[in-house]
PDB file of C-alpha atoms in Angstrom:
ATOM      1  CA  MET A  19      53.302  56.668 129.973  1.00  0.00           C
ATOM      2  CA  THR A  20      52.742  55.957 127.194  1.00  0.00           C
ATOM      3  CA  ALA A  21      54.385  53.572 123.975  1.00  0.00           C
ATOM      4  CA  SER A  22      54.663  53.873 120.558  1.00  0.00           C
ATOM      5  CA  ASN A  23      56.041  51.419 118.520  1.00  0.00           C
ATOM      6  CA  THR A  24      58.659  53.130 116.947  1.00  0.00           C
ATOM      7  CA  CYS A  25      61.949  51.267 117.410  1.00  0.00           C
ATOM      8  CA  ARG A  26      64.890  53.731 118.985  1.00  0.00           C
ATOM      9  CA  THR A  27      68.955  52.779 119.937  1.00  0.00           C
ATOM     10  CA  THR A  28      69.065  55.849 121.735  1.00  0.00           C
ATOM     11  CA  ALA A  29      72.279  55.255 123.604  1.00  0.00           C
ATOM     12  CA  THR A  30      72.701  58.379 126.444  1.00  0.00           C
ATOM     13  CA  ARG A  31      69.622  57.688 128.633  1.00  0.00           C
ATOM     14  CA  ALA A  32      69.454  60.408 131.741  1.00  0.00           C
ATOM     15  CA  ARG A  33      66.740  59.447 134.040  1.00  0.00           C
ATOM     16  CA  ILE A  34      68.800  56.093 134.174  1.00  0.00           C
ATOM     17  CA  ALA A  35      72.362  57.615 133.588  1.00  0.00           C
ATOM     18  CA  ALA A  36      73.956  55.947 136.477  1.00  0.00           C
ATOM     19  CA  VAL A  37      72.533  52.288 135.561  1.00  0.00           C
ATOM     20  CA  GLY A  38      74.522  49.676 135.658  1.00  0.00           C
ATOM     21  CA  ALA A  39      74.542  45.131 134.637  1.00  0.00           C
ATOM     22  CA  ILE A  40      72.048  43.403 137.494  1.00  0.00           C
ATOM     23  CA  ALA A  41      72.885  39.864 137.561  1.00  0.00           C
ATOM     24  CA  VAL A  42      69.931  37.797 137.060  1.00  0.00           C
ATOM     25  CA  ALA A  43      69.502  33.761 137.700  1.00  0.00           C
ATOM     26  CA  GLY A  44      72.520  34.847 135.131  1.00  0.00           C
ATOM     27  CA  SER A  45      73.889  36.762 132.815  1.00  0.00           C
ATOM     28  CA  LEU A  46      70.163  39.097 131.072  1.00  0.00           C
ATOM     29  CA  MET A  47      71.349  41.727 128.653  1.00  0.00           C
ATOM     30  CA  LEU A  48      69.219  42.736 125.459  1.00  0.00           C
ATOM     31  CA  THR A  49      70.803  44.948 123.584  1.00  0.00           C
ATOM     32  CA  ALA A  50      68.301  44.883 120.111  1.00  0.00           C
ATOM     33  CA  CYS A  51      66.835  48.728 120.722  1.00  0.00           C
ATOM     34  CA  GLY A  52      63.492  50.095 123.752  1.00  0.00           C
ATOM     35  CA  ASP A  53      65.769  46.956 126.093  1.00  0.00           C
ATOM     36  CA  GLN A  54      68.855  48.569 126.575  1.00  0.00           C
ATOM     37  CA  THR A  55      69.289  48.668 130.002  1.00  0.00           C
ATOM     38  CA  ASN A  56      69.135  46.096 132.458  1.00  0.00           C
ATOM     39  CA  SER A  57      67.667  43.103 134.847  1.00  0.00           C
ATOM     40  CA  GLY A  58      65.197  43.115 137.770  1.00  0.00           C
ATOM     41  CA  SER A  59      63.037  39.988 139.704  1.00  0.00           C
ATOM     42  CA  ASN A  60      61.173  39.277 142.243  1.00  0.00           C
ATOM     43  CA  GLU A  61      62.393  35.720 143.532  1.00  0.00           C
ATOM     44  CA  THR A  62      59.973  32.560 144.164  1.00  0.00           C
ATOM     45  CA  ASP A  63      61.363  29.699 145.517  1.00  0.00           C
ATOM     46  CA  ALA A  64      61.331  27.235 142.565  1.00  0.00           C
ATOM     47  CA  THR A  65      60.079  24.142 144.492  1.00  0.00           C
ATOM     48  CA  THR A  66      57.554  25.513 145.607  1.00  0.00           C
ATOM     49  CA  ALA A  67      56.697  27.775 141.696  1.00  0.00           C
ATOM     50  CA  SER A  68      53.976  24.137 141.160  1.00  0.00           C
ATOM     51  CA  SER A  69      52.302  24.660 144.154  1.00  0.00           C
ATOM     52  CA  ALA A  70      51.057  28.442 144.180  1.00  0.00           C
ATOM     53  CA  ALA A  71      47.507  28.991 143.569  1.00  0.00           C
ATOM     54  CA  LEU A  72      47.546  29.932 140.297  1.00  0.00           C
ATOM     55  CA  PHE A  73      50.252  28.549 138.658  1.00  0.00           C
ATOM     56  CA  ASP A  74      48.380  25.927 136.009  1.00  0.00           C
ATOM     57  CA  LYS A  75      46.730  28.993 134.846  1.00  0.00           C
ATOM     58  CA  LEU A  76      49.155  30.251 133.228  1.00  0.00           C
ATOM     59  CA  PRO A  77      50.624  28.706 129.472  1.00  0.00           C
ATOM     60  CA  LYS A  78      52.766  25.383 130.060  1.00  0.00           C
ATOM     61  CA  LYS A  79      55.628  28.021 128.709  1.00  0.00           C
ATOM     62  CA  TYR A  80      55.991  30.159 132.428  1.00  0.00           C
ATOM     63  CA  GLN A  81      55.175  27.098 134.362  1.00  0.00           C
ATOM     64  CA  ASP A  82      58.458  25.297 132.904  1.00  0.00           C
ATOM     65  CA  SER A  83      60.840  28.631 132.795  1.00  0.00           C
ATOM     66  CA  LYS A  84      58.878  29.758 135.880  1.00  0.00           C
ATOM     67  CA  VAL A  85      59.780  33.757 134.475  1.00  0.00           C
ATOM     68  CA  ILE A  86      57.730  36.736 133.028  1.00  0.00           C
ATOM     69  CA  LYS A  87      59.748  39.115 131.647  1.00  0.00           C
ATOM     70  CA  VAL A  88      58.633  42.291 132.355  1.00  0.00           C
ATOM     71  CA  GLY A  89      59.918  45.256 130.010  1.00  0.00           C
ATOM     72  CA  THR A  90      60.103  48.931 131.839  1.00  0.00           C
ATOM     73  CA  ASP A  91      61.232  52.028 131.760  1.00  0.00           C
ATOM     74  CA  ALA A  92      63.363  52.112 136.166  1.00  0.00           C
ATOM     75  CA  ALA A  93      63.134  55.864 135.519  1.00  0.00           C
ATOM     76  CA  TYR A  94      59.897  56.522 137.029  1.00  0.00           C
ATOM     77  CA  ALA A  95      59.870  57.039 140.594  1.00  0.00           C
ATOM     78  CA  PRO A  96      57.466  55.625 142.919  1.00  0.00           C
ATOM     79  CA  MET A  97      56.575  53.384 139.758  1.00  0.00           C
ATOM     80  CA  GLU A  98      59.335  51.416 139.165  1.00  0.00           C
ATOM     81  CA  TYR A  99      63.315  53.412 139.498  1.00  0.00           C
ATOM     82  CA  GLU A 100      67.346  51.744 140.137  1.00  0.00           C
ATOM     83  CA  GLU A 101      68.079  52.032 143.873  1.00  0.00           C
ATOM     84  CA  GLY A 102      70.195  49.777 145.857  1.00  0.00           C
ATOM     85  CA  GLY A 103      71.356  47.911 141.745  1.00  0.00           C
ATOM     86  CA  LYS A 104      67.449  47.267 141.966  1.00  0.00           C
ATOM     87  CA  ILE A 105      64.569  48.136 140.130  1.00  0.00           C
ATOM     88  CA  VAL A 106      62.528  49.105 142.771  1.00  0.00           C
ATOM     89  CA  GLY A 107      59.058  50.918 142.849  1.00  0.00           C
ATOM     90  CA  ILE A 108      54.862  50.296 142.885  1.00  0.00           C
ATOM     91  CA  ASP A 109      54.868  47.686 139.812  1.00  0.00           C
ATOM     92  CA  PRO A 110      57.568  45.994 140.790  1.00  0.00           C
ATOM     93  CA  ASP A 111      56.109  45.633 144.418  1.00  0.00           C
ATOM     94  CA  ILE A 112      52.551  44.871 142.868  1.00  0.00           C
ATOM     95  CA  ALA A 113      54.329  42.189 140.226  1.00  0.00           C
ATOM     96  CA  ALA A 114      56.429  40.475 143.347  1.00  0.00           C
ATOM     97  CA  ALA A 115      52.807  39.997 145.021  1.00  0.00           C
ATOM     98  CA  LEU A 116      51.377  38.493 141.641  1.00  0.00           C
ATOM     99  CA  GLY A 117      54.561  36.073 141.275  1.00  0.00           C
ATOM    100  CA  LYS A 118      53.344  34.214 144.462  1.00  0.00           C
ATOM    101  CA  GLU A 119      50.205  34.042 143.214  1.00  0.00           C
ATOM    102  CA  LEU A 120      51.417  32.271 140.279  1.00  0.00           C
ATOM    103  CA  GLY A 121      54.740  30.311 141.251  1.00  0.00           C
ATOM    104  CA  VAL A 122      56.695  32.270 138.616  1.00  0.00           C
ATOM    105  CA  ASN A 123      59.546  35.508 138.801  1.00  0.00           C
ATOM    106  CA  PHE A 124      58.526  38.551 137.376  1.00  0.00           C
ATOM    107  CA  GLN A 125      62.407  39.809 135.708  1.00  0.00           C
ATOM    108  CA  PHE A 126      62.704  43.878 134.991  1.00  0.00           C
ATOM    109  CA  THR A 127      64.164  44.809 132.524  1.00  0.00           C
ATOM    110  CA  SER A 128      64.608  48.706 131.578  1.00  0.00           C
ATOM    111  CA  GLY A 129      65.261  50.400 128.046  1.00  0.00           C
ATOM    112  CA  THR A 130      63.310  53.857 126.838  1.00  0.00           C
ATOM    113  CA  PHE A 131      59.782  53.963 127.110  1.00  0.00           C
ATOM    114  CA  ASP A 132      58.661  54.508 123.328  1.00  0.00           C
ATOM    115  CA  GLY A 133      60.184  50.782 122.082  1.00  0.00           C
ATOM    116  CA  LEU A 134      58.307  49.198 125.582  1.00  0.00           C
ATOM    117  CA  ILE A 135      55.621  48.016 123.057  1.00  0.00           C
ATOM    118  CA  SER A 136      57.818  47.074 120.619  1.00  0.00           C
ATOM    119  CA  SER A 137      59.452  44.763 122.975  1.00  0.00           C
ATOM    120  CA  LEU A 138      55.864  42.642 123.285  1.00  0.00           C
ATOM    121  CA  ASN A 139      55.104  41.951 119.126  1.00  0.00           C
ATOM    122  CA  THR A 140      58.906  41.035 119.530  1.00  0.00           C
ATOM    123  CA  GLY A 141      59.171  38.563 122.003  1.00  0.00           C
ATOM    124  CA  ARG A 142      61.442  40.115 124.189  1.00  0.00           C
ATOM    125  CA  GLN A 143      59.640  40.751 126.671  1.00  0.00           C
ATOM    126  CA  ASP A 144      56.324  38.808 127.713  1.00  0.00           C
ATOM    127  CA  ILE A 145      54.534  41.604 129.161  1.00  0.00           C
ATOM    128  CA  VAL A 146      54.916  45.428 130.014  1.00  0.00           C
ATOM    129  CA  MET A 147      55.170  47.228 133.063  1.00  0.00           C
ATOM    130  CA  SER A 148      55.353  50.621 133.096  1.00  0.00           C
ATOM    131  CA  ALA A 149      53.017  52.518 134.381  1.00  0.00           C
ATOM    132  CA  MET A 150      51.510  51.918 130.561  1.00  0.00           C
ATOM    133  CA  SER A 151      47.471  54.082 130.238  1.00  0.00           C
ATOM    134  CA  ASP A 152      45.689  51.615 128.994  1.00  0.00           C
ATOM    135  CA  THR A 153      44.322  53.775 125.629  1.00  0.00           C
ATOM    136  CA  LYS A 154      42.353  52.336 123.023  1.00  0.00           C
ATOM    137  CA  ALA A 155      44.806  53.320 120.458  1.00  0.00           C
ATOM    138  CA  ARG A 156      47.281  51.402 122.000  1.00  0.00           C
ATOM    139  CA  GLN A 157      44.697  48.439 121.966  1.00  0.00           C
ATOM    140  CA  GLU A 158      43.948  48.437 118.510  1.00  0.00           C
ATOM    141  CA  GLY A 159      48.006  49.999 117.410  1.00  0.00           C
ATOM    142  CA  LEU A 160      47.456  53.013 116.441  1.00  0.00           C
ATOM    143  CA  ASP A 161      49.945  56.133 116.484  1.00  0.00           C
ATOM    144  CA  ASP A 162      48.174  59.681 117.370  1.00  0.00           C
ATOM    145  CA  LYS A 163      47.035  60.257 114.395  1.00  0.00           C
ATOM    146  CA  GLY A 164      44.880  57.412 113.973  1.00  0.00           C
ATOM    147  CA  LYS A 165      46.678  54.464 111.572  1.00  0.00           C
ATOM    148  CA  LYS A 166      47.407  51.614 111.913  1.00  0.00           C
ATOM    149  CA  VAL A 167      51.345  50.367 113.315  1.00  0.00           C
ATOM    150  CA  GLY A 168      50.790  47.331 115.123  1.00  0.00           C
ATOM    151  CA  GLU A 169      48.328  45.190 116.114  1.00  0.00           C
ATOM    152  CA  GLY A 170      48.251  46.803 118.986  1.00  0.00           C
ATOM    153  CA  VAL A 171      48.057  44.802 123.012  1.00  0.00           C
ATOM    154  CA  ASP A 172      45.968  44.282 125.548  1.00  0.00           C
ATOM    155  CA  PHE A 173      46.110  44.677 129.119  1.00  0.00           C
ATOM    156  CA  VAL A 174      45.200  44.066 132.588  1.00  0.00           C
ATOM    157  CA  ASP A 175      44.471  47.319 134.455  1.00  0.00           C
ATOM    158  CA  TYR A 176      45.586  47.788 137.741  1.00  0.00           C
ATOM    159  CA  PHE A 177      45.472  51.346 138.689  1.00  0.00           C
ATOM    160  CA  THR A 178      44.327  54.858 138.492  1.00  0.00           C
ATOM    161  CA  SER A 179      45.876  58.257 138.309  1.00  0.00           C
ATOM    162  CA  GLY A 180      45.076  61.259 136.652  1.00  0.00           C
ATOM    163  CA  VAL A 181      48.381  63.506 135.164  1.00  0.00           C
ATOM    164  CA  SER A 182      49.725  66.858 136.470  1.00  0.00           C
ATOM    165  CA  LEU A 183      51.504  69.688 136.206  1.00  0.00           C
ATOM    166  CA  LEU A 184      55.048  69.694 137.659  1.00  0.00           C
ATOM    167  CA  VAL A 185      55.751  73.642 137.678  1.00  0.00           C
ATOM    168  CA  LYS A 186      59.782  75.588 139.216  1.00  0.00           C
ATOM    169  CA  LYS A 187      58.965  76.005 142.585  1.00  0.00           C
ATOM    170  CA  GLY A 188      57.384  79.160 143.454  1.00  0.00           C
ATOM    171  CA  ASN A 189      54.990  78.634 140.695  1.00  0.00           C
ATOM    172  CA  PRO A 190      56.609  81.500 138.801  1.00  0.00           C
ATOM    173  CA  ASP A 191      54.182  81.660 136.099  1.00  0.00           C
ATOM    174  CA  LYS A 192      50.703  80.520 138.215  1.00  0.00           C
ATOM    175  CA  ILE A 193      50.410  77.697 135.969  1.00  0.00           C
ATOM    176  CA  ALA A 194      47.672  75.903 137.491  1.00  0.00           C
ATOM    177  CA  THR A 195      45.809  74.761 134.325  1.00  0.00           C
ATOM    178  CA  LEU A 196      46.296  73.553 130.954  1.00  0.00           C
ATOM    179  CA  ASP A 197      44.187  77.113 130.154  1.00  0.00           C
ATOM    180  CA  ASP A 198      47.226  79.245 131.289  1.00  0.00           C
ATOM    181  CA  LEU A 199      49.916  77.021 129.563  1.00  0.00           C
ATOM    182  CA  CYS A 200      48.582  79.317 126.286  1.00  0.00           C
ATOM    183  CA  GLY A 201      51.767  81.803 124.532  1.00  0.00           C
ATOM    184  CA  LYS A 202      55.123  80.037 127.093  1.00  0.00           C
ATOM    185  CA  LYS A 203      56.795  77.130 125.827  1.00  0.00           C
ATOM    186  CA  VAL A 204      56.287  73.505 128.145  1.00  0.00           C
ATOM    187  CA  ALA A 205      59.046  69.838 128.093  1.00  0.00           C
ATOM    188  CA  VAL A 206      57.893  67.014 127.739  1.00  0.00           C
ATOM    189  CA  GLN A 207      58.812  63.686 127.978  1.00  0.00           C
ATOM    190  CA  ARG A 208      58.866  61.760 123.904  1.00  0.00           C
ATOM    191  CA  GLY A 209      56.597  59.216 122.786  1.00  0.00           C
ATOM    192  CA  THR A 210      54.216  59.739 125.979  1.00  0.00           C
ATOM    193  CA  ILE A 211      50.310  60.472 126.027  1.00  0.00           C
ATOM    194  CA  TYR A 212      50.948  64.033 127.706  1.00  0.00           C
ATOM    195  CA  GLU A 213      52.503  64.734 124.705  1.00  0.00           C
ATOM    196  CA  ASP A 214      49.309  64.060 123.287  1.00  0.00           C
ATOM    197  CA  THR A 215      47.594  66.200 125.899  1.00  0.00           C
ATOM    198  CA  PHE A 216      50.303  69.703 125.249  1.00  0.00           C
ATOM    199  CA  LYS A 217      49.601  69.020 121.510  1.00  0.00           C
ATOM    200  CA  THR A 218      45.956  68.849 122.005  1.00  0.00           C
ATOM    201  CA  GLN A 219      46.022  72.153 124.792  1.00  0.00           C
ATOM    202  CA  ALA A 220      48.027  73.427 121.734  1.00  0.00           C
ATOM    203  CA  THR A 221      45.469  73.005 119.243  1.00  0.00           C
ATOM    204  CA  LYS A 222      42.926  74.834 122.003  1.00  0.00           C
ATOM    205  CA  CYS A 223      45.312  77.883 122.415  1.00  0.00           C
ATOM    206  CA  LYS A 224      45.125  78.564 119.073  1.00  0.00           C
ATOM    207  CA  THR A 225      42.128  77.545 118.591  1.00  0.00           C
ATOM    208  CA  ASP A 226      41.184  79.868 121.424  1.00  0.00           C
ATOM    209  CA  GLY A 227      43.308  82.906 120.186  1.00  0.00           C
ATOM    210  CA  LYS A 228      45.321  82.893 122.735  1.00  0.00           C
ATOM    211  CA  GLY A 229      48.796  82.296 121.494  1.00  0.00           C
ATOM    212  CA  THR A 230      51.821  79.362 119.862  1.00  0.00           C
ATOM    213  CA  LEU A 231      51.856  76.734 123.118  1.00  0.00           C
ATOM    214  CA  ALA A 232      55.622  76.047 122.653  1.00  0.00           C
ATOM    215  CA  ILE A 233      56.286  71.993 122.736  1.00  0.00           C
ATOM    216  CA  GLU A 234      60.032  71.347 123.303  1.00  0.00           C
ATOM    217  CA  ALA A 235      59.839  66.827 123.407  1.00  0.00           C
ATOM    218  CA  PHE A 236      63.092  65.177 125.544  1.00  0.00           C
ATOM    219  CA  ASP A 237      63.582  61.232 125.319  1.00  0.00           C
ATOM    220  CA  THR A 238      62.919  61.026 128.723  1.00  0.00           C
ATOM    221  CA  ASP A 239      61.571  63.402 131.254  1.00  0.00           C
ATOM    222  CA  ALA A 240      64.397  64.622 133.543  1.00  0.00           C
ATOM    223  CA  GLU A 241      65.415  66.028 130.571  1.00  0.00           C
ATOM    224  CA  ALA A 242      62.057  67.418 130.247  1.00  0.00           C
ATOM    225  CA  GLN A 243      62.770  68.042 134.398  1.00  0.00           C
ATOM    226  CA  THR A 244      65.554  69.658 133.906  1.00  0.00           C
ATOM    227  CA  ARG A 245      64.414  72.144 131.179  1.00  0.00           C
ATOM    228  CA  VAL A 246      62.093  73.314 133.854  1.00  0.00           C
ATOM    229  CA  LYS A 247      63.595  73.683 136.498  1.00  0.00           C
ATOM    230  CA  SER A 248      66.495  76.092 134.455  1.00  0.00           C
ATOM    231  CA  GLY A 249      63.667  78.169 133.261  1.00  0.00           C
ATOM    232  CA  GLY A 250      63.305  77.067 130.052  1.00  0.00           C
ATOM    233  CA  ALA A 251      59.779  75.899 129.774  1.00  0.00           C
ATOM    234  CA  VAL A 252      57.313  76.918 132.531  1.00  0.00           C
ATOM    235  CA  ALA A 253      56.046  72.945 133.312  1.00  0.00           C
ATOM    236  CA  ASP A 254      55.896  69.306 132.232  1.00  0.00           C
ATOM    237  CA  LEU A 255      53.163  67.149 132.768  1.00  0.00           C
ATOM    238  CA  ASN A 256      53.347  63.334 134.404  1.00  0.00           C
ATOM    239  CA  ASP A 257      50.721  61.312 136.771  1.00  0.00           C
ATOM    240  CA  TYR A 258      49.284  62.682 139.646  1.00  0.00           C
ATOM    241  CA  PRO A 259      51.936  60.061 141.222  1.00  0.00           C
ATOM    242  CA  VAL A 260      55.493  60.799 139.767  1.00  0.00           C
ATOM    243  CA  ALA A 261      54.741  63.900 139.724  1.00  0.00           C
ATOM    244  CA  ALA A 262      54.080  64.286 143.297  1.00  0.00           C
ATOM    245  CA  HIS A 263      56.768  62.213 144.315  1.00  0.00           C
ATOM    246  CA  ILE A 264      59.157  64.674 142.071  1.00  0.00           C
ATOM    247  CA  ALA A 265      57.711  67.222 143.929  1.00  0.00           C
ATOM    248  CA  LYS A 266      58.423  66.002 147.246  1.00  0.00           C
ATOM    249  CA  THR A 267      61.737  64.593 146.692  1.00  0.00           C
ATOM    250  CA  ALA A 268      64.178  66.629 143.356  1.00  0.00           C
ATOM    251  CA  GLY A 269      66.461  68.954 145.261  1.00  0.00           C
ATOM    252  CA  GLY A 270      65.162  67.709 148.460  1.00  0.00           C
ATOM    253  CA  GLY A 271      61.966  68.888 147.113  1.00  0.00           C
ATOM    254  CA  ASN A 272      62.925  72.467 146.834  1.00  0.00           C
ATOM    255  CA  ASP A 273      63.158  72.587 142.651  1.00  0.00           C
ATOM    256  CA  PHE A 274      59.274  71.690 141.961  1.00  0.00           C
ATOM    257  CA  GLU A 275      55.858  71.276 143.168  1.00  0.00           C
ATOM    258  CA  VAL A 276      52.202  70.871 141.849  1.00  0.00           C
ATOM    259  CA  ALA A 277      50.442  72.605 139.528  1.00  0.00           C
ATOM    260  CA  GLY A 278      46.668  72.506 140.214  1.00  0.00           C
ATOM    261  CA  ASP A 279      43.981  69.928 139.866  1.00  0.00           C
ATOM    262  CA  GLN A 280      44.762  66.222 139.186  1.00  0.00           C
ATOM    263  CA  THR A 281      43.168  66.081 136.251  1.00  0.00           C
ATOM    264  CA  GLY A 282      41.157  62.723 133.565  1.00  0.00           C
ATOM    265  CA  ALA A 283      42.248  59.593 135.658  1.00  0.00           C
ATOM    266  CA  GLY A 284      41.959  56.273 133.901  1.00  0.00           C
ATOM    267  CA  PRO A 285      44.289  53.422 134.267  1.00  0.00           C
ATOM    268  CA  PHE A 286      47.589  51.828 133.973  1.00  0.00           C
ATOM    269  CA  GLY A 287      47.720  48.524 132.316  1.00  0.00           C
ATOM    270  CA  ILE A 288      49.904  45.359 132.040  1.00  0.00           C
ATOM    271  CA  ALA A 289      50.112  45.477 128.464  1.00  0.00           C
ATOM    272  CA  VAL A 290      50.378  42.056 127.372  1.00  0.00           C
ATOM    273  CA  ASP A 291      50.211  40.702 123.552  1.00  0.00           C
ATOM    274  CA  LYS A 292      46.683  39.979 122.013  1.00  0.00           C
ATOM    275  CA  ASP A 293      47.926  36.045 120.861  1.00  0.00           C
ATOM    276  CA  ASN A 294      49.096  35.918 124.346  1.00  0.00           C
ATOM    277  CA  ALA A 295      45.529  35.385 125.248  1.00  0.00           C
ATOM    278  CA  GLN A 296      46.422  32.966 128.509  1.00  0.00           C
ATOM    279  CA  LEU A 297      48.386  34.714 130.205  1.00  0.00           C
ATOM    280  CA  ARG A 298      47.010  38.084 130.065  1.00  0.00           C
ATOM    281  CA  ASP A 299      43.614  36.087 131.789  1.00  0.00           C
ATOM    282  CA  ALA A 300      45.716  34.354 134.248  1.00  0.00           C
ATOM    283  CA  LEU A 301      47.338  37.814 135.355  1.00  0.00           C
ATOM    284  CA  GLN A 302      43.844  39.054 135.850  1.00  0.00           C
ATOM    285  CA  GLU A 303      42.979  36.183 138.403  1.00  0.00           C
ATOM    286  CA  ALA A 304      46.133  36.498 140.089  1.00  0.00           C
ATOM    287  CA  LEU A 305      45.260  40.062 140.330  1.00  0.00           C
ATOM    288  CA  ASN A 306      41.518  39.353 141.554  1.00  0.00           C
ATOM    289  CA  ALA A 307      42.856  37.294 143.891  1.00  0.00           C
ATOM    290  CA  ILE A 308      45.660  40.059 145.179  1.00  0.00           C
ATOM    291  CA  ILE A 309      42.688  42.345 145.754  1.00  0.00           C
ATOM    292  CA  LYS A 310      41.236  39.855 147.629  1.00  0.00           C
ATOM    293  CA  ASN A 311      43.684  38.962 149.983  1.00  0.00           C
ATOM    294  CA  GLY A 312      45.336  43.140 150.923  1.00  0.00           C
ATOM    295  CA  GLU A 313      48.382  41.905 149.667  1.00  0.00           C
ATOM    296  CA  TYR A 314      47.385  44.440 146.906  1.00  0.00           C
ATOM    297  CA  LYS A 315      46.254  47.384 149.546  1.00  0.00           C
ATOM    298  CA  LYS A 316      49.475  46.985 151.546  1.00  0.00           C
ATOM    299  CA  VAL A 317      51.834  48.226 148.388  1.00  0.00           C
ATOM    300  CA  LEU A 318      49.926  50.566 147.647  1.00  0.00           C
ATOM    301  CA  GLU A 319      50.165  52.079 151.239  1.00  0.00           C
ATOM    302  CA  LYS A 320      53.807  51.086 151.715  1.00  0.00           C
ATOM    303  CA  TRP A 321      54.293  54.293 148.330  1.00  0.00           C
ATOM    304  CA  ASP A 322      51.089  56.342 149.892  1.00  0.00           C
ATOM    305  CA  VAL A 323      49.054  56.059 147.057  1.00  0.00           C
ATOM    306  CA  THR A 324      45.934  54.448 147.938  1.00  0.00           C
ATOM    307  CA  ASN A 325      43.816  56.665 146.056  1.00  0.00           C
ATOM    308  CA  SER A 326      45.111  55.031 143.166  1.00  0.00           C
ATOM    309  CA  ALA A 327      43.599  51.937 143.785  1.00  0.00           C
ATOM    310  CA  VAL A 328      40.935  49.556 141.871  1.00  0.00           C
ATOM    311  CA  THR A 329      38.300  47.507 143.342  1.00  0.00           C
ATOM    312  CA  GLU A 330      39.154  44.795 140.712  1.00  0.00           C
ATOM    313  CA  ALA A 331      40.702  43.957 137.697  1.00  0.00           C
ATOM    314  CA  THR A 332      39.878  44.210 134.712  1.00  0.00           C
ATOM    315  CA  ILE A 333      40.725  43.529 130.425  1.00  0.00           C
ATOM    316  CA  ASN A 334      40.520  46.426 128.339  1.00  0.00           C
ATOM    317  CA  ALA A 335      39.027  49.399 130.565  1.00  0.00           C
ATOM    318  CA  GLY A 336      40.555  52.521 128.763  1.00  0.00           C
ATOM    319  CA  LYS A 337      39.268  54.832 126.495  1.00  0.00           C
TER     320      LYS A 337
END
């Protein structure tokens, strides 16, 4: 997934329509655009926090608060989603393991995905952890046209994933590759790298004389999925773990299937403001620690995504 620096005020978010207020160390409710829903946390005993192996690596503000605020879009199973009034998934589980090394709680707050980067820029969140693809454009604060729209962010890369096409069960349009989409209509979440991929493919279709690729962009991926399910579009595009999870669970496994092979594998990163290098480096060290001690592997095994593992934490490895 990706995020733009455009601040949105959309109140209705189909993928998280059932989210209610969640109490986290008191009431935490951020109402600015991009942070319209509620929070979850991974609790660390404050009495043992200072004895955590990497506690001293953190900036003093986090040592004092024992909290790192995390922006996410909790509607992206299995990476992060709402269940039983909590934000759960791969990212929260990795954050919990990081929290043990750092001696702090990672408090997750869900907001619209394309507002997450701006939540860092304004200081509403300390990091973004939301299956966010690490790209040079985000590192440099560029929009999809290469225009400078922000200061950019740094990424601590913790996961790898390619993208996959999600089609209606039975694949009635026989979609196997992006080239098969020429002359057809697709649905996608607005502001994501998947929308950029479809735009690039649309240009290719036109150049190759294979017909127009029409793109419908929605605020949430759930809306894009609904469009595909209804037959209004032939495909959606998502990260492979997410597409596979949707195909397995939606409608009891009867609504969708993954078409073709996973392509374009690249890193997901924990986004950190460029002015927060000490926090970035502490996160990198903590990630390397859980890779070494096996806690990282346990999380990926739990969610059956071990093929997306990294062997070491890197900074800004995205292209």
